[in-house]
JSON list of C-alpha atoms and ligand atoms in Angstrom, two decimals:
[
{"chain": "A", "resi": 1, "resn": "ILE", "atom": "CA", "xyz": [89.62, 101.62, 125.95]},
{"chain": "A", "resi": 2, "resn": "GLU", "atom": "CA", "xyz": [92.85, 103.44, 123.84]},
{"chain": "A", "resi": 3, "resn": "ARG", "atom": "CA", "xyz": [94.07, 106.75, 122.49]},
{"chain": "A", "resi": 4, "resn": "THR", "atom": "CA", "xyz": [96.95, 106.76, 120.12]},
{"chain": "A", "resi": 5, "resn": "LEU", "atom": "CA", "xyz": [97.92, 110.12, 118.31]},
{"chain": "A", "resi": 6, "resn": "SER", "atom": "CA", "xyz": [98.55, 110.02, 114.52]},
{"chain": "A", "resi": 7, "resn": "ILE", "atom": "CA", "xyz": [99.79, 111.99, 111.68]},
{"chain": "A", "resi": 8, "resn": "ILE", "atom": "CA", "xyz": [98.78, 112.63, 108.10]},
{"chain": "A", "resi": 9, "resn": "LYS", "atom": "CA", "xyz": [102.13, 113.37, 106.79]},
{"chain": "A", "resi": 10, "resn": "PRO", "atom": "CA", "xyz": [102.51, 115.84, 104.31]},
{"chain": "A", "resi": 11, "resn": "ASP", "atom": "CA", "xyz": [103.00, 113.52, 101.12]},
{"chain": "A", "resi": 12, "resn": "ALA", "atom": "CA", "xyz": [99.24, 112.92, 101.50]},
{"chain": "A", "resi": 13, "resn": "THR", "atom": "CA", "xyz": [97.84, 116.30, 102.24]},
{"chain": "A", "resi": 14, "resn": "ARG", "atom": "CA", "xyz": [99.54, 117.75, 99.74]},
{"chain": "A", "resi": 15, "resn": "ARG", "atom": "CA", "xyz": [97.49, 115.45, 96.80]},
{"chain": "A", "resi": 16, "resn": "ASN", "atom": "CA", "xyz": [94.08, 115.50, 99.08]},
{"chain": "A", "resi": 17, "resn": "LEU", "atom": "CA", "xyz": [93.96, 111.99, 100.81]},
{"chain": "A", "resi": 18, "resn": "THR", "atom": "CA", "xyz": [93.02, 113.35, 104.48]},
{"chain": "A", "resi": 19, "resn": "GLY", "atom": "CA", "xyz": [89.49, 112.04, 104.12]},
{"chain": "A", "resi": 20, "resn": "ARG", "atom": "CA", "xyz": [90.89, 108.22, 102.43]},
{"chain": "A", "resi": 21, "resn": "ILE", "atom": "CA", "xyz": [93.06, 108.15, 105.48]},
{"chain": "A", "resi": 22, "resn": "ASN", "atom": "CA", "xyz": [90.35, 108.68, 108.04]},
{"chain": "A", "resi": 23, "resn": "ALA", "atom": "CA", "xyz": [88.02, 106.72, 106.20]},
{"chain": "A", "resi": 24, "resn": "LYS", "atom": "CA", "xyz": [90.76, 104.11, 106.56]},
{"chain": "A", "resi": 25, "resn": "PHE", "atom": "CA", "xyz": [90.40, 105.15, 110.37]},
{"chain": "A", "resi": 26, "resn": "GLU", "atom": "CA", "xyz": [86.83, 104.62, 110.70]},
{"chain": "A", "resi": 27, "resn": "GLU", "atom": "CA", "xyz": [86.12, 101.36, 108.58]},
{"chain": "A", "resi": 28, "resn": "ALA", "atom": "CA", "xyz": [88.35, 99.92, 111.41]},
{"chain": "A", "resi": 29, "resn": "GLY", "atom": "CA", "xyz": [86.09, 101.12, 114.46]},
{"chain": "A", "resi": 30, "resn": "LEU", "atom": "CA", "xyz": [88.73, 103.94, 114.86]},
{"chain": "A", "resi": 31, "resn": "ARG", "atom": "CA", "xyz": [87.74, 107.51, 116.53]},
{"chain": "A", "resi": 32, "resn": "ILE", "atom": "CA", "xyz": [88.79, 110.44, 115.78]},
{"chain": "A", "resi": 33, "resn": "ILE", "atom": "CA", "xyz": [88.57, 112.38, 119.09]},
{"chain": "A", "resi": 34, "resn": "ALA", "atom": "CA", "xyz": [90.21, 115.02, 118.22]},
{"chain": "A", "resi": 35, "resn": "GLN", "atom": "CA", "xyz": [91.72, 116.86, 114.88]},
{"chain": "A", "resi": 36, "resn": "LYS", "atom": "CA", "xyz": [93.97, 119.66, 113.49]},
{"chain": "A", "resi": 37, "resn": "ARG", "atom": "CA", "xyz": [95.68, 121.09, 110.51]},
{"chain": "A", "resi": 38, "resn": "ILE", "atom": "CA", "xyz": [99.15, 122.89, 111.79]},
{"chain": "A", "resi": 39, "resn": "ARG", "atom": "CA", "xyz": [102.63, 123.22, 109.65]},
{"chain": "A", "resi": 40, "resn": "LEU", "atom": "CA", "xyz": [105.67, 122.58, 111.91]},
{"chain": "A", "resi": 41, "resn": "THR", "atom": "CA", "xyz": [108.71, 124.22, 112.08]},
{"chain": "A", "resi": 42, "resn": "LYS", "atom": "CA", "xyz": [111.68, 121.98, 111.23]},
{"chain": "A", "resi": 43, "resn": "GLU", "atom": "CA", "xyz": [112.46, 122.50, 114.85]},
{"chain": "A", "resi": 44, "resn": "GLN", "atom": "CA", "xyz": [109.00, 120.78, 116.32]},
{"chain": "A", "resi": 45, "resn": "ALA", "atom": "CA", "xyz": [109.69, 118.75, 113.57]},
{"chain": "A", "resi": 46, "resn": "GLU", "atom": "CA", "xyz": [113.01, 117.06, 115.49]},
{"chain": "A", "resi": 47, "resn": "GLN", "atom": "CA", "xyz": [111.89, 117.63, 119.06]},
{"chain": "A", "resi": 48, "resn": "PHE", "atom": "CA", "xyz": [108.43, 115.56, 117.98]},
{"chain": "A", "resi": 49, "resn": "TYR", "atom": "CA", "xyz": [111.01, 112.98, 116.72]},
{"chain": "A", "resi": 50, "resn": "ALA", "atom": "CA", "xyz": [114.22, 112.82, 118.87]},
{"chain": "A", "resi": 51, "resn": "VAL", "atom": "CA", "xyz": [114.01, 109.65, 119.77]},
{"chain": "A", "resi": 52, "resn": "HIS", "atom": "CA", "xyz": [115.66, 109.07, 116.02]},
{"chain": "A", "resi": 53, "resn": "ARG", "atom": "CA", "xyz": [117.76, 112.19, 116.47]},
{"chain": "A", "resi": 54, "resn": "GLY", "atom": "CA", "xyz": [121.35, 110.44, 115.11]},
{"chain": "A", "resi": 55, "resn": "ARG", "atom": "CA", "xyz": [120.02, 107.48, 112.38]},
{"chain": "A", "resi": 56, "resn": "PRO", "atom": "CA", "xyz": [120.96, 108.81, 108.48]},
{"chain": "A", "resi": 57, "resn": "PHE", "atom": "CA", "xyz": [117.36, 109.48, 107.76]},
{"chain": "A", "resi": 58, "resn": "PHE", "atom": "CA", "xyz": [116.89, 112.15, 110.43]},
{"chain": "A", "resi": 59, "resn": "ALA", "atom": "CA", "xyz": [117.53, 115.82, 108.57]},
{"chain": "A", "resi": 60, "resn": "GLU", "atom": "CA", "xyz": [115.72, 114.39, 106.03]},
{"chain": "A", "resi": 61, "resn": "LEU", "atom": "CA", "xyz": [112.74, 112.65, 108.74]},
{"chain": "A", "resi": 62, "resn": "THR", "atom": "CA", "xyz": [111.93, 116.47, 109.62]},
{"chain": "A", "resi": 63, "resn": "GLU", "atom": "CA", "xyz": [112.83, 118.26, 106.62]},
{"chain": "A", "resi": 64, "resn": "PHE", "atom": "CA", "xyz": [110.20, 116.11, 105.27]},
{"chain": "A", "resi": 65, "resn": "MET", "atom": "CA", "xyz": [107.78, 117.07, 108.43]},
{"chain": "A", "resi": 66, "resn": "ALA", "atom": "CA", "xyz": [107.56, 120.48, 107.44]},
{"chain": "A", "resi": 67, "resn": "SER", "atom": "CA", "xyz": [107.84, 120.39, 103.35]},
{"chain": "A", "resi": 68, "resn": "GLY", "atom": "CA", "xyz": [103.24, 120.84, 104.03]},
{"chain": "A", "resi": 69, "resn": "PRO", "atom": "CA", "xyz": [100.71, 121.17, 105.60]},
{"chain": "A", "resi": 70, "resn": "VAL", "atom": "CA", "xyz": [100.15, 118.16, 108.37]},
{"chain": "A", "resi": 71, "resn": "VAL", "atom": "CA", "xyz": [97.19, 116.97, 110.24]},
{"chain": "A", "resi": 72, "resn": "VAL", "atom": "CA", "xyz": [97.31, 116.03, 114.12]},
{"chain": "A", "resi": 73, "resn": "GLN", "atom": "CA", "xyz": [94.70, 113.58, 115.52]},
{"chain": "A", "resi": 74, "resn": "VAL", "atom": "CA", "xyz": [93.55, 111.92, 118.70]},
{"chain": "A", "resi": 75, "resn": "LEU", "atom": "CA", "xyz": [92.31, 108.34, 117.34]},
{"chain": "A", "resi": 76, "resn": "GLU", "atom": "CA", "xyz": [90.74, 106.70, 120.05]},
{"chain": "A", "resi": 77, "resn": "GLY", "atom": "CA", "xyz": [89.39, 101.97, 119.88]},
{"chain": "A", "resi": 78, "resn": "GLU", "atom": "CA", "xyz": [90.10, 99.25, 121.74]},
{"chain": "A", "resi": 79, "resn": "ASN", "atom": "CA", "xyz": [93.59, 98.67, 121.46]},
{"chain": "A", "resi": 80, "resn": "ALA", "atom": "CA", "xyz": [93.59, 101.98, 119.52]},
{"chain": "A", "resi": 81, "resn": "ILE", "atom": "CA", "xyz": [97.08, 101.85, 119.35]},
{"chain": "A", "resi": 82, "resn": "LEU", "atom": "CA", "xyz": [98.15, 98.29, 117.87]},
{"chain": "A", "resi": 83, "resn": "LYS", "atom": "CA", "xyz": [94.33, 99.08, 115.32]},
{"chain": "A", "resi": 84, "resn": "ASN", "atom": "CA", "xyz": [96.55, 102.11, 114.01]},
{"chain": "A", "resi": 85, "resn": "ARG", "atom": "CA", "xyz": [99.27, 100.63, 112.82]},
{"chain": "A", "resi": 86, "resn": "GLU", "atom": "CA", "xyz": [97.75, 97.65, 111.96]},
{"chain": "A", "resi": 87, "resn": "VAL", "atom": "CA", "xyz": [95.82, 100.25, 109.58]},
{"chain": "A", "resi": 88, "resn": "MET", "atom": "CA", "xyz": [98.81, 101.93, 108.58]},
{"chain": "A", "resi": 89, "resn": "GLY", "atom": "CA", "xyz": [100.93, 99.32, 107.71]},
{"chain": "A", "resi": 90, "resn": "ALA", "atom": "CA", "xyz": [104.62, 98.84, 107.35]},
{"chain": "A", "resi": 91, "resn": "THR", "atom": "CA", "xyz": [107.09, 101.30, 107.34]},
{"chain": "A", "resi": 92, "resn": "ASN", "atom": "CA", "xyz": [108.13, 100.59, 103.79]},
{"chain": "A", "resi": 93, "resn": "PRO", "atom": "CA", "xyz": [105.29, 101.21, 101.50]},
{"chain": "A", "resi": 94, "resn": "LYS", "atom": "CA", "xyz": [107.38, 98.02, 99.75]},
{"chain": "A", "resi": 95, "resn": "ASP", "atom": "CA", "xyz": [106.06, 95.53, 102.38]},
{"chain": "A", "resi": 96, "resn": "ALA", "atom": "CA", "xyz": [102.59, 96.80, 103.56]},
{"chain": "A", "resi": 97, "resn": "ALA", "atom": "CA", "xyz": [99.87, 95.24, 103.61]},
{"chain": "A", "resi": 98, "resn": "PRO", "atom": "CA", "xyz": [97.33, 95.18, 100.63]},
{"chain": "A", "resi": 99, "resn": "GLY", "atom": "CA", "xyz": [94.62, 97.38, 102.05]},
{"chain": "A", "resi": 100, "resn": "THR", "atom": "CA", "xyz": [96.60, 99.41, 103.96]},
{"chain": "A", "resi": 101, "resn": "ILE", "atom": "CA", "xyz": [97.59, 102.87, 104.17]},
{"chain": "A", "resi": 102, "resn": "ARG", "atom": "CA", "xyz": [100.71, 102.99, 103.62]},
{"chain": "A", "resi": 103, "resn": "ALA", "atom": "CA", "xyz": [100.16, 100.43, 100.51]},
{"chain": "A", "resi": 104, "resn": "GLU", "atom": "CA", "xyz": [97.82, 102.34, 99.19]},
{"chain": "A", "resi": 105, "resn": "PHE", "atom": "CA", "xyz": [99.06, 105.73, 99.76]},
{"chain": "A", "resi": 106, "resn": "ALA", "atom": "CA", "xyz": [103.00, 105.77, 100.55]},
{"chain": "A", "resi": 107, "resn": "GLU", "atom": "CA", "xyz": [105.12, 107.32, 97.61]},
{"chain": "A", "resi": 108, "resn": "SER", "atom": "CA", "xyz": [108.70, 105.87, 99.71]},
{"chain": "A", "resi": 109, "resn": "VAL", "atom": "CA", "xyz": [109.93, 104.74, 102.91]},
{"chain": "A", "resi": 110, "resn": "GLY", "atom": "CA", "xyz": [110.42, 108.66, 104.06]},
{"chain": "A", "resi": 111, "resn": "GLU", "atom": "CA", "xyz": [106.82, 110.01, 102.51]},
{"chain": "A", "resi": 112, "resn": "ASN", "atom": "CA", "xyz": [104.40, 107.09, 104.11]},
{"chain": "A", "resi": 113, "resn": "SER", "atom": "CA", "xyz": [102.16, 109.46, 104.49]},
{"chain": "A", "resi": 114, "resn": "VAL", "atom": "CA", "xyz": [100.91, 108.70, 108.41]},
{"chain": "A", "resi": 115, "resn": "HIS", "atom": "CA", "xyz": [102.31, 108.36, 112.00]},
{"chain": "A", "resi": 116, "resn": "GLY", "atom": "CA", "xyz": [100.82, 106.30, 114.58]},
{"chain": "A", "resi": 117, "resn": "SER", "atom": "CA", "xyz": [102.61, 106.32, 118.22]},
{"chain": "A", "resi": 118, "resn": "ASP", "atom": "CA", "xyz": [103.64, 102.51, 118.83]},
{"chain": "A", "resi": 119, "resn": "ALA", "atom": "CA", "xyz": [103.47, 102.31, 122.60]},
{"chain": "A", "resi": 120, "resn": "PRO", "atom": "CA", "xyz": [100.83, 103.86, 125.66]},
{"chain": "A", "resi": 121, "resn": "GLU", "atom": "CA", "xyz": [104.05, 105.41, 126.95]},
{"chain": "A", "resi": 122, "resn": "THR", "atom": "CA", "xyz": [104.80, 107.01, 123.59]},
{"chain": "A", "resi": 123, "resn": "ALA", "atom": "CA", "xyz": [100.55, 107.90, 122.73]},
{"chain": "A", "resi": 124, "resn": "ALA", "atom": "CA", "xyz": [100.58, 109.93, 125.74]},
{"chain": "A", "resi": 125, "resn": "GLN", "atom": "CA", "xyz": [103.39, 111.34, 125.34]},
{"chain": "A", "resi": 126, "resn": "GLU", "atom": "CA", "xyz": [102.50, 111.96, 121.80]},
{"chain": "A", "resi": 127, "resn": "ILE", "atom": "CA", "xyz": [98.77, 113.00, 122.30]},
{"chain": "A", "resi": 128, "resn": "ALA", "atom": "CA", "xyz": [100.04, 116.39, 125.03]},
{"chain": "A", "resi": 129, "resn": "PHE", "atom": "CA", "xyz": [103.17, 117.40, 122.48]},
{"chain": "A", "resi": 130, "resn": "PHE", "atom": "CA", "xyz": [99.85, 118.80, 120.23]},
{"chain": "A", "resi": 131, "resn": "PHE", "atom": "CA", "xyz": [96.22, 118.56, 122.06]},
{"chain": "A", "resi": 132, "resn": "ALA", "atom": "CA", "xyz": [95.40, 119.79, 125.65]},
{"chain": "A", "resi": 133, "resn": "GLY", "atom": "CA", "xyz": [93.48, 117.58, 127.28]},
{"chain": "A", "resi": 134, "resn": "ILE", "atom": "CA", "xyz": [89.91, 120.39, 126.73]},
{"chain": "A", "resi": 135, "resn": "GLU", "atom": "CA", "xyz": [90.54, 119.52, 122.97]},
{"chain": "A", "resi": 136, "resn": "LEU", "atom": "CA", "xyz": [89.55, 115.60, 123.33]},
{"chain": "A", "resi": 137, "resn": "VAL", "atom": "CA", "xyz": [86.36, 115.35, 123.47]},
{"chain": "A", "resi": 138, "resn": "GLY", "atom": "CA", "xyz": [85.40, 111.09, 123.54]},
{"chain": "B", "resi": 201, "resn": "LIG", "atom": "P1", "xyz": [106.58, 106.42, 112.74]},
{"chain": "B", "resi": 201, "resn": "LIG", "atom": "O1", "xyz": [104.50, 105.87, 112.25]},
{"chain": "B", "resi": 201, "resn": "LIG", "atom": "O2", "xyz": [106.30, 107.20, 111.41]},
{"chain": "B", "resi": 201, "resn": "LIG", "atom": "O3", "xyz": [107.31, 106.57, 113.44]},
{"chain": "B", "resi": 201, "resn": "LIG", "atom": "O4", "xyz": [106.94, 105.31, 111.52]},
{"chain": "B", "resi": 201, "resn": "LIG", "atom": "P2", "xyz": [106.67, 104.14, 111.79]},
{"chain": "B", "resi": 201, "resn": "LIG", "atom": "O5", "xyz": [108.21, 103.91, 113.23]},
{"chain": "B", "resi": 201, "resn": "LIG", "atom": "O6", "xyz": [106.51, 102.62, 111.21]},
{"chain": "B", "resi": 201, "resn": "LIG", "atom": "O7", "xyz": [109.18, 104.07, 111.81]},
{"chain": "B", "resi": 201, "resn": "LIG", "atom": "P3", "xyz": [110.10, 104.70, 112.15]},
{"chain": "B", "resi": 201, "resn": "LIG", "atom": "O8", "xyz": [109.94, 105.29, 113.86]},
{"chain": "B", "resi": 201, "resn": "LIG", "atom": "O9", "xyz": [110.97, 103.70, 112.52]},
{"chain": "B", "resi": 201, "resn": "LIG", "atom": "O10", "xyz": [110.89, 105.46, 111.31]},
{"chain": "B", "resi": 201, "resn": "LIG", "atom": "C1", "xyz": [110.37, 106.80, 111.91]},
{"chain": "B", "resi": 201, "resn": "LIG", "atom": "C2", "xyz": [109.76, 107.31, 110.11]},
{"chain": "B", "resi": 201, "resn": "LIG", "atom": "O11", "xyz": [111.40, 107.65, 109.68]},
{"chain": "B", "resi": 201, "resn": "LIG", "atom": "C3", "xyz": [109.19, 107.00, 109.23]},
{"chain": "B", "resi": 201, "resn": "LIG", "atom": "O12", "xyz": [107.74, 106.62, 109.33]},
{"chain": "B", "resi": 201, "resn": "LIG", "atom": "C4", "xyz": [109.46, 106.90, 108.33]},
{"chain": "B", "resi": 201, "resn": "LIG", "atom": "O13", "xyz": [109.00, 108.29, 107.35]},
{"chain": "B", "resi": 201, "resn": "LIG", "atom": "C5", "xyz": [110.56, 107.33, 108.70]},
{"chain": "B", "resi": 201, "resn": "LIG", "atom": "N1", "xyz": [111.80, 106.74, 108.47]},
{"chain": "B", "resi": 201, "resn": "LIG", "atom": "C6", "xyz": [112.17, 105.69, 109.28]},
{"chain": "B", "resi": 201, "resn": "LIG", "atom": "N2", "xyz": [113.47, 104.80, 107.94]},
{"chain": "B", "resi": 201, "resn": "LIG", "atom": "C7", "xyz": [113.90, 105.78, 106.62]},
{"chain": "B", "resi": 201, "resn": "LIG", "atom": "C8", "xyz": [114.63, 105.75, 105.93]},
{"chain": "B", "resi": 201, "resn": "LIG", "atom": "O14", "xyz": [115.73, 104.59, 106.03]},
{"chain": "B", "resi": 201, "resn": "LIG", "atom": "N3", "xyz": [114.47, 106.61, 104.99]},
{"chain": "B", "resi": 201, "resn": "LIG", "atom": "C9", "xyz": [114.25, 107.20, 105.46]},
{"chain": "B", "resi": 201, "resn": "LIG", "atom": "N4", "xyz": [114.05, 108.83, 104.63]},
{"chain": "B", "resi": 201, "resn": "LIG", "atom": "N5", "xyz": [113.09, 108.06, 105.99]},
{"chain": "B", "resi": 201, "resn": "LIG", "atom": "C10", "xyz": [112.79, 106.84, 107.03]},
{"chain": "B", "resi": 202, "resn": "LIG", "atom": "MG1", "xyz": [107.96, 105.24, 115.04]}
]
């Protein structure tokens, strides 16, 4: 059993899509074992996305992530990291497979509704960024 960090991004909370996105996770067999709605500062967004520092879209990305509430959550299931990325769909909604979250809900490559960890090491780091162990109820 594996865990991954998911974020419902500000474009999706603004459009009141949290429940519909969570339904996609649950339909795919992913269990939401921790969840909270928070507002990131620009500094926190920069720290979270530090791996992208230096990319041309870094300022746009971190300003967007601090532009409104996000829902941070831990998803648990068999192959949760890969399964979540399948449910999310490709980064650019134009390339996302039908039925995926980004195909149905994302507005653009930047405002693409969800984040998901991409490997076991980053999942562990990203979960620890937002949650204490006591908050994970599997
Ligand atoms: P995350 O789950 O959010 O990490 O998405 P990803 O793994 O599918 O994409 P990646 O890690 O390559 O990029 C991180 C985030 O940066 C994306 O989800 C987008 O929100 C944003 N991003 C990536 N490429 C672009 C771009 O060309 N323009 C803009 N504005 N944002 C981008
Ligand atoms: Mg990524």
